PDB file of C-alpha atoms in Angstrom:
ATOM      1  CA  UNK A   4      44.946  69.879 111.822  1.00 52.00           C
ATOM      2  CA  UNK A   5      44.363  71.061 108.087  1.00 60.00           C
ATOM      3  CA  UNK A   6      40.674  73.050 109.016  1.00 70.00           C
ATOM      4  CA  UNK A   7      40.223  72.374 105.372  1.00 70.00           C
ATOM      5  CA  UNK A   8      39.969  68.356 106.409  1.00 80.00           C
ATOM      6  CA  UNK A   9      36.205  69.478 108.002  1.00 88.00           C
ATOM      7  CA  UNK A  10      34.876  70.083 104.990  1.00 94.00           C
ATOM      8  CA  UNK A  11      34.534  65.816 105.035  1.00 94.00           C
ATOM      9  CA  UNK A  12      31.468  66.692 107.760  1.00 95.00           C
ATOM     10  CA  UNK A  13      30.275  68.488 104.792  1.00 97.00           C
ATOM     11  CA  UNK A  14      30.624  65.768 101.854  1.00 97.00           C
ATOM     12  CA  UNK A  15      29.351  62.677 104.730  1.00 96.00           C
ATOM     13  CA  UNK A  16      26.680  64.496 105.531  1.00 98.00           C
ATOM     14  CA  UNK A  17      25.100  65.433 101.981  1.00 98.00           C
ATOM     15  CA  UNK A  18      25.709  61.879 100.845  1.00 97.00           C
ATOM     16  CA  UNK A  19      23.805  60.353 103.241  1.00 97.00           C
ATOM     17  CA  UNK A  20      21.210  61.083 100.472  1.00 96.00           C
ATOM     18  CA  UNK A  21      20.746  60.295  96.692  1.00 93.00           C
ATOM     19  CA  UNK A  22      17.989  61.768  95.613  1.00 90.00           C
ATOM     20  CA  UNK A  23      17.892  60.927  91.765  1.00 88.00           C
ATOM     21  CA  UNK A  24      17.836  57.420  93.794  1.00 88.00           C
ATOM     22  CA  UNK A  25      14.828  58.293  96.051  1.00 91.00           C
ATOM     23  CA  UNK A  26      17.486  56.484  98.912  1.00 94.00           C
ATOM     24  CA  UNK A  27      18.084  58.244 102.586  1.00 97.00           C
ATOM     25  CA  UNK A  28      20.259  56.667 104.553  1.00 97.00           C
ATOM     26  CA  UNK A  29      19.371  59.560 107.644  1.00 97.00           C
ATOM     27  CA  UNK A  30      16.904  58.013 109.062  1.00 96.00           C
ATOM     28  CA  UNK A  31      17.624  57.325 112.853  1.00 97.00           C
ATOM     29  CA  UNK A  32      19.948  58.939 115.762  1.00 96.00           C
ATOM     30  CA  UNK A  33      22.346  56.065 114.727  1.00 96.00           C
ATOM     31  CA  UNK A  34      23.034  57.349 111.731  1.00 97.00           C
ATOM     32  CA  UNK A  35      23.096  60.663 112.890  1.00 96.00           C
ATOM     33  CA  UNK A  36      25.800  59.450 115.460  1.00 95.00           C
ATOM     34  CA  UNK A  37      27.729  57.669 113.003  1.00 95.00           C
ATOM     35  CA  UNK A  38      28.719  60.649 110.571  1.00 95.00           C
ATOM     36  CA  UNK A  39      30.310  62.157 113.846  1.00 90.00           C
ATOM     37  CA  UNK A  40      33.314  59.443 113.295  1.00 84.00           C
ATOM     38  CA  UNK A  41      35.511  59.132 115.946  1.00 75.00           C
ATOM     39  CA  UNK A  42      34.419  62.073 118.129  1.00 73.00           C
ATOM     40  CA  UNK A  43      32.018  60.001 120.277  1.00 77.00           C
ATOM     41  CA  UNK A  44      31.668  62.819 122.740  1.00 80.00           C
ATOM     42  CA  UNK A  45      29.758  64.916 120.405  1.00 82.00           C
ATOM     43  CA  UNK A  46      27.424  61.983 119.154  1.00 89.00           C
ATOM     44  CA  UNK A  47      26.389  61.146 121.956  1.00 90.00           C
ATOM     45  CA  UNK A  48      24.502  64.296 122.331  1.00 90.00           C
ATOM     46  CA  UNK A  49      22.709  63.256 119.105  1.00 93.00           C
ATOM     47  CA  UNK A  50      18.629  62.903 119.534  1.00 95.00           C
ATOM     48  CA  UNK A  51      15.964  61.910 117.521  1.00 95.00           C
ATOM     49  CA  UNK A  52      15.105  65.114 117.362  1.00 95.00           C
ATOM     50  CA  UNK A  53      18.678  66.035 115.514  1.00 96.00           C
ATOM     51  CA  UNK A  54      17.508  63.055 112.390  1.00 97.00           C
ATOM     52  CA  UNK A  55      15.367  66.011 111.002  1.00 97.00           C
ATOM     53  CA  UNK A  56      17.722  69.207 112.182  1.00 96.00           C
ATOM     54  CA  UNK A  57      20.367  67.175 109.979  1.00 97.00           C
ATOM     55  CA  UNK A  58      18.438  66.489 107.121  1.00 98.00           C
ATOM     56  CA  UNK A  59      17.476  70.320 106.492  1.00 97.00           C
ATOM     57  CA  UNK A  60      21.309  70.777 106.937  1.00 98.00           C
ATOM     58  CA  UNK A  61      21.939  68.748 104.385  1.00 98.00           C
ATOM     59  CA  UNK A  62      19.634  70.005 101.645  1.00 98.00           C
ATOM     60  CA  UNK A  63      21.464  73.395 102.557  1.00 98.00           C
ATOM     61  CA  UNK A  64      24.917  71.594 102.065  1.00 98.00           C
ATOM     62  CA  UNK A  65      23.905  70.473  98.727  1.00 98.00           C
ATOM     63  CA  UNK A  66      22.439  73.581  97.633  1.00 98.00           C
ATOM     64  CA  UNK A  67      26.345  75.055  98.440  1.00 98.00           C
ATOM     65  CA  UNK A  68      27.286  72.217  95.602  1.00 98.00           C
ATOM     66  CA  UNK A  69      24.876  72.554  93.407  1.00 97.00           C
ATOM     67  CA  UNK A  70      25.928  76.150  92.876  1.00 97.00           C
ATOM     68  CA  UNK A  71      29.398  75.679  92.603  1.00 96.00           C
ATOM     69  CA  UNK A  72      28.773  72.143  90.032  1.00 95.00           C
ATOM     70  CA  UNK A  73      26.455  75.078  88.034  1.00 95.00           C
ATOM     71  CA  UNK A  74      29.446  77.137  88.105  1.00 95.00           C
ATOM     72  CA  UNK A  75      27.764  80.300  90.211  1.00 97.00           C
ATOM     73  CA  UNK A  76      30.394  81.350  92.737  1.00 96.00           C
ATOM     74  CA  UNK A  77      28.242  83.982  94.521  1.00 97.00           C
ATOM     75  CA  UNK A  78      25.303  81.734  95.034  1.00 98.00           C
ATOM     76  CA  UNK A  79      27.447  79.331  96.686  1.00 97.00           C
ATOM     77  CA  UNK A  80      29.403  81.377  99.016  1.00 97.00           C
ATOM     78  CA  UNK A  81      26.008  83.401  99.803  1.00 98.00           C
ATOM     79  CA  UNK A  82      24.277  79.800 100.708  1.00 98.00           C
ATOM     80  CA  UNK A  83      27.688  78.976 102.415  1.00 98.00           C
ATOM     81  CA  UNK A  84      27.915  82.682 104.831  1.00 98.00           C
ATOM     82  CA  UNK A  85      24.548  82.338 105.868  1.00 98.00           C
ATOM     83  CA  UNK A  86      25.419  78.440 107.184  1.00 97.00           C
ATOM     84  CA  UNK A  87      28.368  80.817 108.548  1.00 95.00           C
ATOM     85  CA  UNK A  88      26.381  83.129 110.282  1.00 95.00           C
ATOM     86  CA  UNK A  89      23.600  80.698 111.739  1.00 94.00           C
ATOM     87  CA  UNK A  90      26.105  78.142 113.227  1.00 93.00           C
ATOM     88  CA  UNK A  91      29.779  79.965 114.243  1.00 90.00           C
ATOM     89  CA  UNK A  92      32.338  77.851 115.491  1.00 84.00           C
ATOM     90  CA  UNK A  93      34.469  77.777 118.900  1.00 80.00           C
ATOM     91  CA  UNK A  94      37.796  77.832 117.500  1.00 80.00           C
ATOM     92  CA  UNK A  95      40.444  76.432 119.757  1.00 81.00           C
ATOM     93  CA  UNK A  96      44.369  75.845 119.650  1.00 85.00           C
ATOM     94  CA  UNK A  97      44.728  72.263 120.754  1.00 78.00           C
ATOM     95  CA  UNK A  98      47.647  69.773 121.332  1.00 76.00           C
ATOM     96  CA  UNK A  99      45.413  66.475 121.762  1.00 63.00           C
ATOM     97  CA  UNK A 100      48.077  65.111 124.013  1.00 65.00           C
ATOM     98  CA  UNK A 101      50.510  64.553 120.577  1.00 70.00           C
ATOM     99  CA  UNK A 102      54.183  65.115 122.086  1.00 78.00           C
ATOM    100  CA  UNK A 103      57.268  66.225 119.496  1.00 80.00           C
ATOM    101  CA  UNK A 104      60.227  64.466 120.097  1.00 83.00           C
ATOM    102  CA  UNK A 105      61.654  66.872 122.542  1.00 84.00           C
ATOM    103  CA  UNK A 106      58.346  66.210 124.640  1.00 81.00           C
ATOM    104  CA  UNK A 107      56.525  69.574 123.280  1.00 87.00           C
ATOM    105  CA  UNK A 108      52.695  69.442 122.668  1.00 84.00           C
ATOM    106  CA  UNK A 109      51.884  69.470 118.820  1.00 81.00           C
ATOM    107  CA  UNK A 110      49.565  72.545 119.016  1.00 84.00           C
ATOM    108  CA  UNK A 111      47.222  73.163 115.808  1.00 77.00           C
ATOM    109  CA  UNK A 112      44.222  74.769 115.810  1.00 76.00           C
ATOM    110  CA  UNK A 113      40.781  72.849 116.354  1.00 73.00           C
ATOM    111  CA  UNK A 114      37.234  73.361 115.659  1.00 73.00           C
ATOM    112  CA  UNK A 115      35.588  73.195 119.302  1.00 69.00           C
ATOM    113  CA  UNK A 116      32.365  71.078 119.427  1.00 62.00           C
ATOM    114  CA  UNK A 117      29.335  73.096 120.461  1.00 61.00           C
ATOM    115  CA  UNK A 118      28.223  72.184 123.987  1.00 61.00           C
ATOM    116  CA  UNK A 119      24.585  72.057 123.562  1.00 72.00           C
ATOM    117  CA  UNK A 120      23.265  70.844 120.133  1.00 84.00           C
ATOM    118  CA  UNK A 121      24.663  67.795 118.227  1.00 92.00           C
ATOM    119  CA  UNK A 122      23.480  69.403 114.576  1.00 94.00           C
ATOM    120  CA  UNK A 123      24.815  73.042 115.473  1.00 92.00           C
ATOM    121  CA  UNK A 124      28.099  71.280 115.971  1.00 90.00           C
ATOM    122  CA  UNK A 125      28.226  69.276 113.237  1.00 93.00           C
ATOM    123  CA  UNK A 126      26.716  71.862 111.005  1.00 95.00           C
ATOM    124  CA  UNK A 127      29.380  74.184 112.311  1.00 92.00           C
ATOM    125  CA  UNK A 128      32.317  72.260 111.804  1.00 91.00           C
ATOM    126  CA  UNK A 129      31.053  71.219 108.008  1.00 94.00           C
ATOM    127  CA  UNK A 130      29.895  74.716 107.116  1.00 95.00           C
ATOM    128  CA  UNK A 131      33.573  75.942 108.584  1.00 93.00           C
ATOM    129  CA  UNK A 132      35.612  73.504 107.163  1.00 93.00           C
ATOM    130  CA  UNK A 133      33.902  73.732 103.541  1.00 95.00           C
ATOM    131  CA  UNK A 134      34.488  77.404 103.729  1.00 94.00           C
ATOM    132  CA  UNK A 135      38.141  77.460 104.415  1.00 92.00           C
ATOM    133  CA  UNK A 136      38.454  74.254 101.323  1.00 93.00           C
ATOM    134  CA  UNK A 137      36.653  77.004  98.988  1.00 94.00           C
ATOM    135  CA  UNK A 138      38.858  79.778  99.806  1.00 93.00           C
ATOM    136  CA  UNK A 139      41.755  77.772  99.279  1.00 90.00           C
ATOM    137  CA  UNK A 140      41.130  75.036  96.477  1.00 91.00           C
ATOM    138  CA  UNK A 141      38.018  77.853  95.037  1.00 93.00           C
ATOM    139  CA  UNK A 142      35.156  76.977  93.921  1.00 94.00           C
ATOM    140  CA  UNK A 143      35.234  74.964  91.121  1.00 93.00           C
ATOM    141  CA  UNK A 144      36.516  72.284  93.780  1.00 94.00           C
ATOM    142  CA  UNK A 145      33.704  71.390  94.971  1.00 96.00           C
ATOM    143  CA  UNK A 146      31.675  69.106  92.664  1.00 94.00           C
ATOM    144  CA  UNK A 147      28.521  66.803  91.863  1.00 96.00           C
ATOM    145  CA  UNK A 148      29.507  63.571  90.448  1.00 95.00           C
ATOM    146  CA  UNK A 149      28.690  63.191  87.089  1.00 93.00           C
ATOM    147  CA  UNK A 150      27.799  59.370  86.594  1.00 91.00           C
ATOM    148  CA  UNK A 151      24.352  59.375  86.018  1.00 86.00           C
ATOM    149  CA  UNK A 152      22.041  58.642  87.890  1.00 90.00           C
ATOM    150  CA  UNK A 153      24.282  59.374  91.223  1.00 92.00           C
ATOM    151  CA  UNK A 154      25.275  62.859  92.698  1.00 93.00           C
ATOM    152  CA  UNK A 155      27.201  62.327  95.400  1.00 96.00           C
ATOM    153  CA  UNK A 156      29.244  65.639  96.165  1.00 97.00           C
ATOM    154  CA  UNK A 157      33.323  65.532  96.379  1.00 96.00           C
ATOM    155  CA  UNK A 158      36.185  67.924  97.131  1.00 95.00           C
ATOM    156  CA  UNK A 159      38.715  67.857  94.083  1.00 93.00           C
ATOM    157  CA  UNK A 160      42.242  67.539  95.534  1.00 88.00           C
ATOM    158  CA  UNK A 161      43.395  66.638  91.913  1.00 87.00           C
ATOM    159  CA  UNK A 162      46.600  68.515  90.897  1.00 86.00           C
ATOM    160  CA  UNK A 163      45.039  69.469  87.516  1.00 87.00           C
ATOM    161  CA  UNK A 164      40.890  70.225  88.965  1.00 86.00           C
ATOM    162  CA  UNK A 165      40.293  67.101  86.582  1.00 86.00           C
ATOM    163  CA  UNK A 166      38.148  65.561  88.402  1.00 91.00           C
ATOM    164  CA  UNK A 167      34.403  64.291  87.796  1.00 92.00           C
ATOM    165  CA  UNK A 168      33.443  61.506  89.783  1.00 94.00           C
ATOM    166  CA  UNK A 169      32.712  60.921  93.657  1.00 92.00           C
ATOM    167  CA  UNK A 170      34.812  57.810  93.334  1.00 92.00           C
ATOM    168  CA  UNK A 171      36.644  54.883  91.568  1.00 90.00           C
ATOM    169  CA  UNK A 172      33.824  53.013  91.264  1.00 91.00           C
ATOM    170  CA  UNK A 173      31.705  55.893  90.130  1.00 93.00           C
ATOM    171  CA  UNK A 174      34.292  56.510  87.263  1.00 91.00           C
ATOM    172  CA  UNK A 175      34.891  53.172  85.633  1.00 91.00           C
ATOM    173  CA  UNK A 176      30.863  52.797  85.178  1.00 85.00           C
ATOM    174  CA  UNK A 177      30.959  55.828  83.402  1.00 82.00           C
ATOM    175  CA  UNK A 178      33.367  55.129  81.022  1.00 81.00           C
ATOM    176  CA  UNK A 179      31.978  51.901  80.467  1.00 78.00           C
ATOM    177  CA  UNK A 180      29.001  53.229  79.398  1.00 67.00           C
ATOM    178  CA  UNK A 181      30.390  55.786  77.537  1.00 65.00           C
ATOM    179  CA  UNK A 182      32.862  52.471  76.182  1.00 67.00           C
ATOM    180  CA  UNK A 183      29.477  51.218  74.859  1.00 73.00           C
ATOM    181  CA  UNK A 184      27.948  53.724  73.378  1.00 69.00           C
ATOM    182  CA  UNK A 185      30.837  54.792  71.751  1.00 77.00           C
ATOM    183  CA  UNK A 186      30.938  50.859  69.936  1.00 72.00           C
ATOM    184  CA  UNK A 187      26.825  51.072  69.474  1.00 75.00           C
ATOM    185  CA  UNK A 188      27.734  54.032  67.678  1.00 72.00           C
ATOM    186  CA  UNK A 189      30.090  52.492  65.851  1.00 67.00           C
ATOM    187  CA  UNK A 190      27.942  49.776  64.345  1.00 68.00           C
ATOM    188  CA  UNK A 191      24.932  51.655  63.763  1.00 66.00           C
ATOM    189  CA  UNK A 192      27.074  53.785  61.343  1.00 74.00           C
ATOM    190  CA  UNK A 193      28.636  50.881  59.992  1.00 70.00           C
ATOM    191  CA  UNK A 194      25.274  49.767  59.302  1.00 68.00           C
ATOM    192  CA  UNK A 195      23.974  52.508  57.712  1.00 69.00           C
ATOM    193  CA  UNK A 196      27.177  52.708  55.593  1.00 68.00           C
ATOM    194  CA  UNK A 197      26.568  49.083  54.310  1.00 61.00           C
ATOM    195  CA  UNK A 198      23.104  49.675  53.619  1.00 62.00           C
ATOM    196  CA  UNK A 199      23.820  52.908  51.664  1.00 63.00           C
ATOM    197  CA  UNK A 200      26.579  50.616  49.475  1.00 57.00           C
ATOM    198  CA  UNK A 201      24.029  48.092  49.039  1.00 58.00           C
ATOM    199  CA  UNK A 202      21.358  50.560  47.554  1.00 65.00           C
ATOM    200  CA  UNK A 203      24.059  51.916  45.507  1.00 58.00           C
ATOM    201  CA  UNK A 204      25.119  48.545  44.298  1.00 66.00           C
ATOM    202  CA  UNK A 205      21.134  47.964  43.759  1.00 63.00           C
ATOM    203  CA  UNK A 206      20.821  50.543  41.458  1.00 59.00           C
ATOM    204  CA  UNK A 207      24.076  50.504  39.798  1.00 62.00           C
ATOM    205  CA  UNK A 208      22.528  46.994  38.644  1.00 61.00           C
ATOM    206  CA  UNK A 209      19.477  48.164  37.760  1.00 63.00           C
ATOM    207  CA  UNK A 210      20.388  50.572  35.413  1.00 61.00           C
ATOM    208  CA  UNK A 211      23.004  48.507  33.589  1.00 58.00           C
ATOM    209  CA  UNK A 212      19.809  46.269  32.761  1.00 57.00           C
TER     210      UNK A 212
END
């Protein structure tokens, strides 16, 4: 596997909240257990006790994008080390029972889970995976979505680091507004141009009398 592909742990995670929204979607072991995806081993381990370990995760996860949307590198490799240092990973080389055609295991490495915490696990594998996406995409790959009022955080895969929006959806309401404003624009200074033709015609009028 592409260790790069944990740094998802990292995006679900931080937008289980939207906080220009005042909306949480952490707020049970459920939910906890859900970001976990398909490794059911590891949520299961989840506790009510992880629903708050999690959320101070998170605002550290966001605090990695926030530096790197505000375009301070150090900040957000500093904020991303010390995730580093407080939760290291278990890296194994794994096969996952995936055969070649000649019968040979498909061995790549693997992020371990941690045996005895469900949030040092997760919070290793995100932290982990969003460092090796930064050291290979950089920085400026990781971003805040820019459609007011949401700020969900995305990885830019784009080929040309054009990217601005967490999704689709996210994009097309932006340019729609900006579709609008562009036209209100439009016909306030169309507006103001007829009124300024009208005064002039006014006057024009006025002295010819």
């Amino acid at each position: 596997m592409d260790l790069a592909s944990y740094s998802d742990y990292a995006v679900r995670l931080v937008n289980t909240e939207e906080p220009t929204r005042g909306s949480d979607a952490l707020t049970s072991v459920e939910a906890v257990r859900a970001l976990f995806g398909a490794s059911q081993s590891a949520a299961r381990r989840a506790t009510e006790a992880d629903v708050t370990r999690f959320r101070s995760v998170r605002g550290r996860l966001r605090a990695v994008f926030e530096a790197a949307d505000a375009g301070d590198e150090t900040l957000a490799v500093d904020l991303l080390n010390s995730l580093l240092l407080e939760f290291p990973v278990s890296p194994q080389i794994s096969g996952h029972d995936h055969r070649d055609d000649d019968g040979r295991p498909l061995w790549h490495m693997h992020l371990a889970d941690h045996p005895s915490n469900a949030t040092a696990g997760y919070a290793a594998i995100a932290a982990m995976g969003l460092a090796f996406h930064l050291t290979t995409y950089g920085v400026d790959r990781l971003g805040l979505c820019e459609a007011a009022p949401c700020r969900n955080a995305y990885l830019d895969t784009s080929t040309n680091r054009s990217r601005r929006y967490c999704s689709d959806r996210c994009a097309t309401r932006a340019n729609v507004a900006a579709y609008r404003a562009r036209k209100r624009l439009e016909a306030d200074r169309s507006d103001s141009t007829g009124r300024t033709a009208a005064s002039a015609q006014r006057a024009t009028a006025s002295g010819e009398r």
